[in-house]
mmCIF file of C-alpha atoms in Angstrom:
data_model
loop_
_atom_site.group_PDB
_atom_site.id
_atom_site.type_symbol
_atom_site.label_atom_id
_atom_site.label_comp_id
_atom_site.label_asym_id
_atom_site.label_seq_id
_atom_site.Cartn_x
_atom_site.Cartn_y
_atom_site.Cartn_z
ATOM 1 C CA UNK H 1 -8.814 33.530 0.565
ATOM 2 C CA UNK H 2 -5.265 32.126 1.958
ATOM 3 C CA UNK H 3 -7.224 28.896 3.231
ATOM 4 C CA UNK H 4 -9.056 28.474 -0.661
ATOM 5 C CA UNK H 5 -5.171 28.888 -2.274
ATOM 6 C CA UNK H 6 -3.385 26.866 0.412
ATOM 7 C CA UNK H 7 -5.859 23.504 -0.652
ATOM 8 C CA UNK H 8 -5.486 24.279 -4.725
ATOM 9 C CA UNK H 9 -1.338 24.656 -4.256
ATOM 10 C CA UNK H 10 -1.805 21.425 -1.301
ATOM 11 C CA UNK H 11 -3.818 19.378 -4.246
ATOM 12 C CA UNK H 12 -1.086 20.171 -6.050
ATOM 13 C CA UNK H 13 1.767 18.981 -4.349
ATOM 14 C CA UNK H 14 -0.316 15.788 -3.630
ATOM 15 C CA UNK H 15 -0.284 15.740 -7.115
ATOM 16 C CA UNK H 16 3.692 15.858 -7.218
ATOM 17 C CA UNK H 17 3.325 13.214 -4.292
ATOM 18 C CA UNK H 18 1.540 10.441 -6.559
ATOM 19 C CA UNK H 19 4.528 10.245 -9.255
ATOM 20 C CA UNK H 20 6.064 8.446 -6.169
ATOM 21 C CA UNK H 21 3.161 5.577 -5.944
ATOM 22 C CA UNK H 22 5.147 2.714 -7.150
ATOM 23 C CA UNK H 23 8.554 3.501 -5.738
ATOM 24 C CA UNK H 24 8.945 4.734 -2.176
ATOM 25 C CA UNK H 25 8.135 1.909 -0.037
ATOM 26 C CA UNK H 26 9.017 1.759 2.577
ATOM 27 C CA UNK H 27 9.005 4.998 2.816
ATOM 28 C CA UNK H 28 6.166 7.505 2.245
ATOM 29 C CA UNK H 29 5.208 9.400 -0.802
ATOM 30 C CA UNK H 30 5.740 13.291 -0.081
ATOM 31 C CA UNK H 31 5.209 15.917 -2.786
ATOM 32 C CA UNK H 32 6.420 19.455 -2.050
ATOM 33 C CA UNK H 33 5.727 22.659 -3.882
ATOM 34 C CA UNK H 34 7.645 26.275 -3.306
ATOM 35 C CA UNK H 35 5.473 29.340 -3.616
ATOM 36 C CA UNK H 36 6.459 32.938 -3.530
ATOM 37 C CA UNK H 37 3.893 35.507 -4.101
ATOM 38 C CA UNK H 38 1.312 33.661 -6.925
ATOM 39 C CA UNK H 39 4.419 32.069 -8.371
ATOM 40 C CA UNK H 40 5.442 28.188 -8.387
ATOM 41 C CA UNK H 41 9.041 28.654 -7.965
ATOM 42 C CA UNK H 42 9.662 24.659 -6.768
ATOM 43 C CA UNK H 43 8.619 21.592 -7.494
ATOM 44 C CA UNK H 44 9.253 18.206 -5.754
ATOM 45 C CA UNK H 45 8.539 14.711 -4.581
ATOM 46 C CA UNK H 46 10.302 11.565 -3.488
ATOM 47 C CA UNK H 47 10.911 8.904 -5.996
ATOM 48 C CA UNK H 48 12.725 6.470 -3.965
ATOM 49 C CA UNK H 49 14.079 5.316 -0.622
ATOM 50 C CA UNK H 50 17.789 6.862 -0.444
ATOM 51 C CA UNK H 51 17.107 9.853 -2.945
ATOM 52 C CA UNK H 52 16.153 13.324 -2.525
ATOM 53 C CA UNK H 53 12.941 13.904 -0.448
ATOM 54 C CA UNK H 54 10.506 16.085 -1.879
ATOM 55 C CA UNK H 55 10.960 19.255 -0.074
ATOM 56 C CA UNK H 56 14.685 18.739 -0.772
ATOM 57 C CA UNK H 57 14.111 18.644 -4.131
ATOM 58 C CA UNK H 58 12.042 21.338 -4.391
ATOM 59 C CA UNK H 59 14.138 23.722 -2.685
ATOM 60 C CA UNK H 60 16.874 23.100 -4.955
ATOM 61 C CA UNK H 61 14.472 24.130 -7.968
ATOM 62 C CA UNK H 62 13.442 27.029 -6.415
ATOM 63 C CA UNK H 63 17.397 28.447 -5.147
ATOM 64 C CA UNK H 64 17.136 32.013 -3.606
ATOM 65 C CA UNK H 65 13.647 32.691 -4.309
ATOM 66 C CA UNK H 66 12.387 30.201 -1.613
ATOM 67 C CA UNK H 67 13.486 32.963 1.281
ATOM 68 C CA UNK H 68 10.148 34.336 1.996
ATOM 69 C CA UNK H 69 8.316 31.794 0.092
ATOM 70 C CA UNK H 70 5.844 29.342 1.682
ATOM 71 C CA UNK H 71 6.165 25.955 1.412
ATOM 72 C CA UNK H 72 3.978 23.084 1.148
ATOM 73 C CA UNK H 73 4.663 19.615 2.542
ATOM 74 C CA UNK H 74 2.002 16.807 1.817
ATOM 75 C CA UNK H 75 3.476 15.050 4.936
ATOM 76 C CA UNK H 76 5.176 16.615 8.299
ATOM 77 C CA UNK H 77 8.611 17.287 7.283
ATOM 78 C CA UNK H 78 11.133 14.711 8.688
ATOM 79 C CA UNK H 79 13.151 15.992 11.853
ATOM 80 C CA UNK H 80 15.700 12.774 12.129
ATOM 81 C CA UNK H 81 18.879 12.060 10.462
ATOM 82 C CA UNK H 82 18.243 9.014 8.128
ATOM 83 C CA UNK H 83 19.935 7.927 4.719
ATOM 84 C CA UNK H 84 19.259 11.699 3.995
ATOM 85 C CA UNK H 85 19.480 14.866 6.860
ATOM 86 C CA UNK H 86 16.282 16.231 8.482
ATOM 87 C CA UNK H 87 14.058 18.456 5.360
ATOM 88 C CA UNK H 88 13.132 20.319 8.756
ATOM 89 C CA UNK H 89 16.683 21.845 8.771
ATOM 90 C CA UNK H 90 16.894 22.212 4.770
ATOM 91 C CA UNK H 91 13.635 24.832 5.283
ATOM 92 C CA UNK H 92 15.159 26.511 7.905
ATOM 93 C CA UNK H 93 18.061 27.429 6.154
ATOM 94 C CA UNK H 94 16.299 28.141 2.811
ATOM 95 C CA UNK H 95 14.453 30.629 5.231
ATOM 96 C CA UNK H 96 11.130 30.264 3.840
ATOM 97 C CA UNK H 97 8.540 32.364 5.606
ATOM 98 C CA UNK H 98 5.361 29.561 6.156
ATOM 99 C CA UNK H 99 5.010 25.898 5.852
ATOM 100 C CA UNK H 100 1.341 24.212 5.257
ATOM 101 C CA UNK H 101 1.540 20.700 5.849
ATOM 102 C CA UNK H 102 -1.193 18.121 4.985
ATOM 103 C CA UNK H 103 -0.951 15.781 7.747
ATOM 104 C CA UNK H 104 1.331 14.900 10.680
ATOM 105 C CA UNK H 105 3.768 12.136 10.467
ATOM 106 C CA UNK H 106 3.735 9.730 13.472
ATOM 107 C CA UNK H 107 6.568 7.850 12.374
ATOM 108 C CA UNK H 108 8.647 8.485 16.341
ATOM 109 C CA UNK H 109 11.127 9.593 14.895
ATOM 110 C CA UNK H 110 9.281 12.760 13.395
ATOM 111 C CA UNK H 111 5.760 12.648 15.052
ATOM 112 C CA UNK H 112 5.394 16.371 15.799
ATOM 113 C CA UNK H 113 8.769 17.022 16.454
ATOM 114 C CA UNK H 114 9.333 18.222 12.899
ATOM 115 C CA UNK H 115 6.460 20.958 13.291
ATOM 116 C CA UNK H 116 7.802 22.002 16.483
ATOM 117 C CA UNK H 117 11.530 22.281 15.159
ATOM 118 C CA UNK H 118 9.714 24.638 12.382
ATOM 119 C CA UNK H 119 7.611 27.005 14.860
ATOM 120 C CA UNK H 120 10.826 27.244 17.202
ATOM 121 C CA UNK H 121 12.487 28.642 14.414
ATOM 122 C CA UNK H 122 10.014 31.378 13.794
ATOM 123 C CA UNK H 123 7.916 29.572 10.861
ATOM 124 C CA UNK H 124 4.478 30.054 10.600
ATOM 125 C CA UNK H 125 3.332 26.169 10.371
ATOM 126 C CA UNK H 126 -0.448 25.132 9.579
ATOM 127 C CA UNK H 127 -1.986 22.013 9.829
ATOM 128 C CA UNK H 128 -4.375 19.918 7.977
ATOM 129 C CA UNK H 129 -4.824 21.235 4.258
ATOM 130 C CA UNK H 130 -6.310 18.088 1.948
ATOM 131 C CA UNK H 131 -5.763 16.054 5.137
ATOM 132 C CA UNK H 132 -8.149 13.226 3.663
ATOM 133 C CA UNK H 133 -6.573 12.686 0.437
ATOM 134 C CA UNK H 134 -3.376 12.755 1.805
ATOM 135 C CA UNK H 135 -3.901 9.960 4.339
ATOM 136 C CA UNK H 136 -5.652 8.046 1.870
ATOM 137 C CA UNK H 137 -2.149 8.482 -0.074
ATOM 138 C CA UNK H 138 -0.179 6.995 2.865
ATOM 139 C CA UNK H 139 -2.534 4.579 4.177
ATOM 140 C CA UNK H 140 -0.168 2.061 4.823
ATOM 141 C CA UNK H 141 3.283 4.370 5.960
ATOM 142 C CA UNK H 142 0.151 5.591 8.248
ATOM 143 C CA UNK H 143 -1.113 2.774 9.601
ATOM 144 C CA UNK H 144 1.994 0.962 10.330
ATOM 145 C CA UNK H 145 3.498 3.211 12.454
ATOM 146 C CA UNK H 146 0.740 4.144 14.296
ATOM 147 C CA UNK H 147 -0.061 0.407 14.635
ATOM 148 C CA UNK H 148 2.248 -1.763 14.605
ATOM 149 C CA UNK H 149 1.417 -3.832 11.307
ATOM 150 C CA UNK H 150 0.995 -2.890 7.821
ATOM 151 C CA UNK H 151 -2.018 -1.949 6.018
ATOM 152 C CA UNK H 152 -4.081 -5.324 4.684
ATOM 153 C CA UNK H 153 -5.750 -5.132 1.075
ATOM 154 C CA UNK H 154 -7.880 -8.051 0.337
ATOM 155 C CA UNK H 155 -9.074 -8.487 -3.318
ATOM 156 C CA UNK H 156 -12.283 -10.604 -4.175
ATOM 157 C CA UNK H 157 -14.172 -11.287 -7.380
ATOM 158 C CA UNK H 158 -17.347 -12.510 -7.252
ATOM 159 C CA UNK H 159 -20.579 -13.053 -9.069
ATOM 160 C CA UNK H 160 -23.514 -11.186 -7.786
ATOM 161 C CA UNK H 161 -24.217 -14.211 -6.170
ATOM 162 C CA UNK H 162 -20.875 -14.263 -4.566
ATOM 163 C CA UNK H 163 -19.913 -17.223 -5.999
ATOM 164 C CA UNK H 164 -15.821 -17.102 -7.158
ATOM 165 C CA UNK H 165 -16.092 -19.467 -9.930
ATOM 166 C CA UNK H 166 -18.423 -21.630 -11.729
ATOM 167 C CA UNK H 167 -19.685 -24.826 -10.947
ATOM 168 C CA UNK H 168 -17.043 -26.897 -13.103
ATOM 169 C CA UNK H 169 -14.300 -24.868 -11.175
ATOM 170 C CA UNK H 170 -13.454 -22.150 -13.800
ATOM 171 C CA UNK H 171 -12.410 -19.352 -13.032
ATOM 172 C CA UNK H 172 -10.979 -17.341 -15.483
ATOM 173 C CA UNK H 173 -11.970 -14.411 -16.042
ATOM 174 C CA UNK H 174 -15.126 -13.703 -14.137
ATOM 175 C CA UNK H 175 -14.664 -9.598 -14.297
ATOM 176 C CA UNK H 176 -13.778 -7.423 -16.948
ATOM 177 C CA UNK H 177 -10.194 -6.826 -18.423
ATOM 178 C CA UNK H 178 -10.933 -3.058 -16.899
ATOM 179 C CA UNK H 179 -11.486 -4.558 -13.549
ATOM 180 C CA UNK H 180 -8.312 -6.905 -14.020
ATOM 181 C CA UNK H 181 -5.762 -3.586 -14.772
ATOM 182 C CA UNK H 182 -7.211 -2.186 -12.195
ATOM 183 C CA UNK H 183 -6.136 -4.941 -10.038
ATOM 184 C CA UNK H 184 -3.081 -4.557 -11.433
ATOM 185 C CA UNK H 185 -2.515 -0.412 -10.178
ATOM 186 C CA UNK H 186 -3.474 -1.608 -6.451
ATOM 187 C CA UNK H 187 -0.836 -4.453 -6.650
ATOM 188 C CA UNK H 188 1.852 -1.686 -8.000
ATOM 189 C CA UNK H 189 0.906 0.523 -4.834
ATOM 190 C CA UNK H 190 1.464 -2.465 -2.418
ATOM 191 C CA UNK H 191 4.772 -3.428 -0.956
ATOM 192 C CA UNK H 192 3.686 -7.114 -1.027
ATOM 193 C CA UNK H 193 0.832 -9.200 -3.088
ATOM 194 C CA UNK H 194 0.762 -12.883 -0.879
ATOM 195 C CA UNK H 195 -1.156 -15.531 -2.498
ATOM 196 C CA UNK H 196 -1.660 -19.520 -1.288
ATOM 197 C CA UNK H 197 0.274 -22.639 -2.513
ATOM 198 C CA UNK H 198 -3.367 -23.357 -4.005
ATOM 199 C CA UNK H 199 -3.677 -21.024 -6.094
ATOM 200 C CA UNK H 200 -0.283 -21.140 -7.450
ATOM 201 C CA UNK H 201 -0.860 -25.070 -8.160
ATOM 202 C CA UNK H 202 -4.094 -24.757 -9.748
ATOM 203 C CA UNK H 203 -3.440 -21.291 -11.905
ATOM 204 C CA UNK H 204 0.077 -20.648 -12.013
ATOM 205 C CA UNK H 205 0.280 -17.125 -11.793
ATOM 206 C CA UNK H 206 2.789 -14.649 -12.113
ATOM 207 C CA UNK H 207 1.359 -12.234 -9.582
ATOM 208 C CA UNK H 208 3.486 -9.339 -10.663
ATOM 209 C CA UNK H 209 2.684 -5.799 -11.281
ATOM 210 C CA UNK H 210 2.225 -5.002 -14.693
ATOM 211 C CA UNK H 211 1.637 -1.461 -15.432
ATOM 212 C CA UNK H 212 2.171 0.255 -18.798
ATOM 213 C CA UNK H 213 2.583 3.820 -17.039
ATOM 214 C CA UNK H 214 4.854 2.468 -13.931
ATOM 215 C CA UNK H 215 7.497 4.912 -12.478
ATOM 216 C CA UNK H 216 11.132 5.469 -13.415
ATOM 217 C CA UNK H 217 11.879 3.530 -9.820
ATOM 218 C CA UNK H 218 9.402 1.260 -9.815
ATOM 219 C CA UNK H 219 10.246 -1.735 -7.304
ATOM 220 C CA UNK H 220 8.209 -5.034 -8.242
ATOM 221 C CA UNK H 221 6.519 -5.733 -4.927
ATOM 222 C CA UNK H 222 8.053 -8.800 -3.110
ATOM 223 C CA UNK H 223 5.407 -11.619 -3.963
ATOM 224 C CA UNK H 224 4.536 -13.837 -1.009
ATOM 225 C CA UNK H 225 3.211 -17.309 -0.987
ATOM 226 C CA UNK H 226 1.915 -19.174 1.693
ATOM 227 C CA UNK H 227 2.575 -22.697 1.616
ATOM 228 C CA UNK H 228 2.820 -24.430 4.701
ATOM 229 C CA UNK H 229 3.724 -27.578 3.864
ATOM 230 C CA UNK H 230 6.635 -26.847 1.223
ATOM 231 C CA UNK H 231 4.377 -27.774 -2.016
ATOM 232 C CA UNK H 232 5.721 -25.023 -4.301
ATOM 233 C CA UNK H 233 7.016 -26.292 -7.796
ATOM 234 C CA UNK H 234 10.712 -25.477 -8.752
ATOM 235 C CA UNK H 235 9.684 -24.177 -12.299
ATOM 236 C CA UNK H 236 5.962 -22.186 -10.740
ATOM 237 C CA UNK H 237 5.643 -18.997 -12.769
ATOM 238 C CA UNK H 238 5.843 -16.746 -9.709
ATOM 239 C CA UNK H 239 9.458 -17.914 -9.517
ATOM 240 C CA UNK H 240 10.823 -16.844 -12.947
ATOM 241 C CA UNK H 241 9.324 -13.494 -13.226
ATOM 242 C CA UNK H 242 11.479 -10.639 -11.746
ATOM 243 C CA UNK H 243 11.174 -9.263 -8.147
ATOM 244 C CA UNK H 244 11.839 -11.047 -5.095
ATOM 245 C CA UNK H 245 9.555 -14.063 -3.753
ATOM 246 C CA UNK H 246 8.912 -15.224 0.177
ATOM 247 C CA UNK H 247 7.728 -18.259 0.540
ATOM 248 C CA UNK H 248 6.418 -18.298 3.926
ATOM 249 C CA UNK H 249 6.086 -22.211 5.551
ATOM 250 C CA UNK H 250 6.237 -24.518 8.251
ATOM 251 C CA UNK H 251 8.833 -27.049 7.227
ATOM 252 C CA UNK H 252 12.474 -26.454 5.925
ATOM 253 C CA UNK H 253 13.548 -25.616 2.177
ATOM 254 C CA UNK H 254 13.924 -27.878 -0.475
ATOM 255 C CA UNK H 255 17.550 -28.003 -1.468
ATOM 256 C CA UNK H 256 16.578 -26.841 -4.930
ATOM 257 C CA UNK H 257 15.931 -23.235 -3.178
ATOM 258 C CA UNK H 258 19.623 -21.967 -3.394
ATOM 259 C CA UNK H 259 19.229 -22.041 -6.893
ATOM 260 C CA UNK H 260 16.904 -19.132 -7.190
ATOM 261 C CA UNK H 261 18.717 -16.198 -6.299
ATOM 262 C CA UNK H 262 15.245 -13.798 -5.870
ATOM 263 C CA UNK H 263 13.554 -16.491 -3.333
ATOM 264 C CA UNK H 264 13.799 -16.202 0.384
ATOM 265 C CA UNK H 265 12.444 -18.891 2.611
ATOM 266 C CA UNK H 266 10.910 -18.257 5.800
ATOM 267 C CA UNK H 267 9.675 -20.854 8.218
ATOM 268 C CA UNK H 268 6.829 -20.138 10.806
ATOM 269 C CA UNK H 269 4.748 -21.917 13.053
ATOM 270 C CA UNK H 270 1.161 -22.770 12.465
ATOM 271 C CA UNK H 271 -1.745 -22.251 14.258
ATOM 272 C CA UNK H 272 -3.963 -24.852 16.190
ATOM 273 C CA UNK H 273 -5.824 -25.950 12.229
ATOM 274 C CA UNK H 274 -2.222 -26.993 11.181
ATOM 275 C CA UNK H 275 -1.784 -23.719 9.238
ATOM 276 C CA UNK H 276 0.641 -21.014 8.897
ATOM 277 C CA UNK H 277 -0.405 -18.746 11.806
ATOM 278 C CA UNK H 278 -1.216 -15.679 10.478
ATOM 279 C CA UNK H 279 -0.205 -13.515 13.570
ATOM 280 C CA UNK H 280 3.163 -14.858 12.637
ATOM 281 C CA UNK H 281 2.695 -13.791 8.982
ATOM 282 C CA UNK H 282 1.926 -10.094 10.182
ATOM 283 C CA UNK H 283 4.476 -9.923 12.617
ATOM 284 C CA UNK H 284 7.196 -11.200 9.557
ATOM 285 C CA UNK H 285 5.827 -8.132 7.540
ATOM 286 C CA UNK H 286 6.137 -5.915 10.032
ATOM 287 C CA UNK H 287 9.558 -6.577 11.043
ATOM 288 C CA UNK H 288 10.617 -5.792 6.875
ATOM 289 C CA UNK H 289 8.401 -2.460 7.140
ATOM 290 C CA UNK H 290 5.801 -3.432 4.504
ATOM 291 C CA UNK H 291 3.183 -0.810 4.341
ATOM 292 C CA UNK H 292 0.525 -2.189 2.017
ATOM 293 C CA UNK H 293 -0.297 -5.755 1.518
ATOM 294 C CA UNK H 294 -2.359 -6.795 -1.119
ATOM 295 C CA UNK H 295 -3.697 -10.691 -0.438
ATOM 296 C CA UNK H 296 -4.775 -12.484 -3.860
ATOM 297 C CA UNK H 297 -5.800 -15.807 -2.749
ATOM 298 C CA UNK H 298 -8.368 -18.556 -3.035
ATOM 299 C CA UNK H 299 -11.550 -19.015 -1.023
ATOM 300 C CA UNK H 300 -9.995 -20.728 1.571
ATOM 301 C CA UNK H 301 -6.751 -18.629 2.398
ATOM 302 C CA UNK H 302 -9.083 -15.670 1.925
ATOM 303 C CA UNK H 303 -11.580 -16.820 4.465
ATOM 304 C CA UNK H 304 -8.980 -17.359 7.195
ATOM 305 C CA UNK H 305 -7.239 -13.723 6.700
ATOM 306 C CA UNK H 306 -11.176 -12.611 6.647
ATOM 307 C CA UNK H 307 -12.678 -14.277 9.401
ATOM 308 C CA UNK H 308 -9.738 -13.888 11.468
ATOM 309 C CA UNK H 309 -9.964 -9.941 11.514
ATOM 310 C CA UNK H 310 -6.790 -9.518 9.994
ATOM 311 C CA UNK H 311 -8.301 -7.029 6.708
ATOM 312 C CA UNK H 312 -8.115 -3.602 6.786
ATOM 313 C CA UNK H 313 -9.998 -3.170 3.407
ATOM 314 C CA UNK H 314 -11.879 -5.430 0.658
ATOM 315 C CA UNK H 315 -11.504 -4.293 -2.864
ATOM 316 C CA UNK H 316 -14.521 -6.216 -4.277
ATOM 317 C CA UNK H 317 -14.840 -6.482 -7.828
ATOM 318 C CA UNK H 318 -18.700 -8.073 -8.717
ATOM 319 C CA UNK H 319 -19.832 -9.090 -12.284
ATOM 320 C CA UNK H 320 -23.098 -8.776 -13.237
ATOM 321 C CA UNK H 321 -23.840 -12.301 -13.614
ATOM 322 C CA UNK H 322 -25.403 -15.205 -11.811
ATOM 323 C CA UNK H 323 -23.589 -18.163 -11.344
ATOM 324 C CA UNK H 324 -25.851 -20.453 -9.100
ATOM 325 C CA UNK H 325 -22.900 -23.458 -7.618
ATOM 326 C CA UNK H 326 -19.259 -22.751 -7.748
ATOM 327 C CA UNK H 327 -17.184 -21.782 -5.092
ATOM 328 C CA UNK H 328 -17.640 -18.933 -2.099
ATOM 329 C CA UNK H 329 -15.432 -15.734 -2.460
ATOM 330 C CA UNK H 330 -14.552 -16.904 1.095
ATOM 331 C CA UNK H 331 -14.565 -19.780 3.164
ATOM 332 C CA UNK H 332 -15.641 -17.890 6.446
ATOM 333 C CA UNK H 333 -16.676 -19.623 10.401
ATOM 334 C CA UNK H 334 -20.481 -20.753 10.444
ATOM 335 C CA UNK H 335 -22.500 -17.156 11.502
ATOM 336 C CA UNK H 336 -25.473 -18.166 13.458
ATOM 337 C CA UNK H 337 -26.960 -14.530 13.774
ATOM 338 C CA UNK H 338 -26.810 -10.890 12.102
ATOM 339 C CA UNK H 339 -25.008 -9.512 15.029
ATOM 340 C CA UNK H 340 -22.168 -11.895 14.142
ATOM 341 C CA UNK H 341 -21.754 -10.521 10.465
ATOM 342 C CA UNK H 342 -18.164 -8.882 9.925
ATOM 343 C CA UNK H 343 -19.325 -5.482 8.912
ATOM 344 C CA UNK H 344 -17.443 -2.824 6.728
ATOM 345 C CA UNK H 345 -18.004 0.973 5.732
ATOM 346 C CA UNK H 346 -18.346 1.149 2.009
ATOM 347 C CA UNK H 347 -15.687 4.249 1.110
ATOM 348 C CA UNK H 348 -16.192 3.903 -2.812
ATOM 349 C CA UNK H 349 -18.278 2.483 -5.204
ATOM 350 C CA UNK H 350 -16.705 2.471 -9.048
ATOM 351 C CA UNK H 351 -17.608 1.013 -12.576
ATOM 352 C CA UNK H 352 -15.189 -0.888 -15.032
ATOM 353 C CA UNK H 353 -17.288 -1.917 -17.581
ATOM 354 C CA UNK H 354 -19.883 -3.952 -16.358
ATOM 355 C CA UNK H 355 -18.360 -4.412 -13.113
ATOM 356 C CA UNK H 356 -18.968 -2.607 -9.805
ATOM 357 C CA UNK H 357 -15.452 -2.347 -7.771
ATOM 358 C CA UNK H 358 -16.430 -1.458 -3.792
ATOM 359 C CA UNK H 359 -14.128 -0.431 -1.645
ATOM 360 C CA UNK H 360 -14.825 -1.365 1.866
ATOM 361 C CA UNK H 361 -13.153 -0.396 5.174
ATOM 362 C CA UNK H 362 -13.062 -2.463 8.261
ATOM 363 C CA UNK H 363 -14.398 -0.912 11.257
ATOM 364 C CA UNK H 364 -11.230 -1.273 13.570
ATOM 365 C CA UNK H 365 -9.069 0.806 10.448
ATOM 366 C CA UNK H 366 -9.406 4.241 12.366
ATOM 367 C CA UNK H 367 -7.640 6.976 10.712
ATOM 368 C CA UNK H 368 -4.315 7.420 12.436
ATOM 369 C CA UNK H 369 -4.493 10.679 14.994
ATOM 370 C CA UNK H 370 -0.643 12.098 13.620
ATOM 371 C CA UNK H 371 -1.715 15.232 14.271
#
């Protein structure tokens, strides 16, 4: 019976966890819920970096009536002073009785030390309640600390013949207007969408976020082009919408570059093609704690991040049409053989309209072992 209520009040405080999609980065999104007896005395979640975490918040909902209670934490409650103090020593002094957490944090700062610092102070602690849902949450926060890099979206539309746009060149729109807001939720989620210098010359895009239900807090994600050669146009779309924008290439900025106060330049060395060397790219995103990356980009650009084992997950939207010519999703190495193929574990299969979306995970993306 306690193992049934502790995954309906866990999905719950997942629940909580979610109003925090848009806005945490680069932290995590934690929910937090207070029971005592049957009663919900405390709700709470993290909206931003720098504000209240969730159990923090929830605690101050739920005052006295959290002694006793039983608390619980969709992520390992932090044990480290930060921009906020450890939630590990607000529980302990709330003196709540139990604390169910979803799954472990293996950020080193935390990574177990937080459940420990609970159990030493004579609370019960248990372990893995909706563990699946809540590292699909924090994919990213996940995978970057237990990896080194951040998680890496890549988002194709195709034809059912895998062809990216017709044999004139068009490409707009080959999928639905479902498919496209879609799109637009998994860039929210991200911490940065990166396109290439040809797609911004050929379409223009704005390659923002643009959600009708986004977050008090939400944060436009930084947008990142990769240009290697400096090509970008003073007056491109992507540089008079509102967030920040990297441009990410191998010679030195145009003068015209101080003018735009949202545009950072960053110049890294190419690979052995002549290229911006991807490795480099990673390591850049890394260093600025970017959890999720969502990659827009054209067939080529797409190809290289593909073929070069860099993807963590294809979102694949596919029309159901034929196109015949036209362009490859992705420009990928000559495969001579089946046991060359870069192969993927389909984790979802959804319809908007008269699209399929599949979600497909690369076999090196293990789940992170926090616990």
């Amino acid at each position: 019976m306690e193992a049934s209520s502790d995954l309906a009040y866990m999905s719950q405080a997942l629940s909580l966890a979610e109003r925090g999609l848009f806005s945490t980065r680069p932290n995590p999104r934690v929910g937090c819920l207070i029971v005592r007896g049957k009663e919900i005395v405390g709700r709470g979640w993290h909206e931003y970096a720098g504000g209240d975490h969730a159990e923090v918040m929830a605690l101050k909902e739920a005052g006295n009536q959290a002694e006793g209670a039983v608390a619980y934490v969709t992520l390992e409650p932090c044990n480290h002073h930060g921009r906020t103090p450890p939630c590990t020593e607000a529980l302990i002094a709330a003196k709540v009785s139990r604390v169910v957490v979803a799954i472990a944090d293996p950020d080193p700062r935390t990574a177990g030390e937080g459940i420990e610092r609970l159990k030493a102070s004579g609370i019960e602690v248990v372990v893995g309640a909706c563990e699946h849902q809540a590292f699909e949450l924090n994919i990213g926060f996940l995978h970057r600390h237990q990896t080194g890099r951040p998680y890496i979206r890549l988002k194709l539309a195709a034809s059912i013949d895998g062809r990216a746009t017709a044999p004139n060149g068009e490409s707009q729109w080959i999928t639905s207007e479902a498919s496209r807001a879609d799109v637009h939720w998994w860039r929210a989620r991200a911490c940065a969408i990166v396109t290439g210098i040809g797609t911004v010359l050929s379409d223009n895009p704005r390659l923002n976020a643009r959600l009708p239900e986004a977050a008090t807090h939400q944060k436009q994600p930084i947008r990142v082009v990769m240009d290697s050669q400096g090509r970008i146009p003073r007056h491109a779309k992507i540089l008079e919408s509102e967030g920040t924008v990297w441009v990410l290439s191998a010679v030195s900025a145009p003068e015209w570059v101080s003018e735009v106060a949202h545009l950072e330049w960053h110049q890294l060395a190419t690979d052995e093609a002549g290229g911006l060397d991807i490795n480099e790219v990673i390591e850049l995103f890394s260093q600025h704690e970017l959890n999720e990356v969502h990659i827009e980009a054209g067939p080529t650009l797409s190809g290289a991040w593909l073929g070069g084992g860099h993807v963590d997950e294809v979102l694949l939207y596919q029309a159901a049409a034929f196109l015949g010519a036209g362009k490859s999703m992705a420009d990928l190495p000559t495969l001579h053989t089946l046991a060359e193929a870069l192969t993927f574990d389909r984790i979802a299969t959804d319809a908007f309209d008269n699209d399929l979306r599949m979600r497909l995970r690369a076999r090196h993306a293990k789940k992170p072992s926090g616990q």
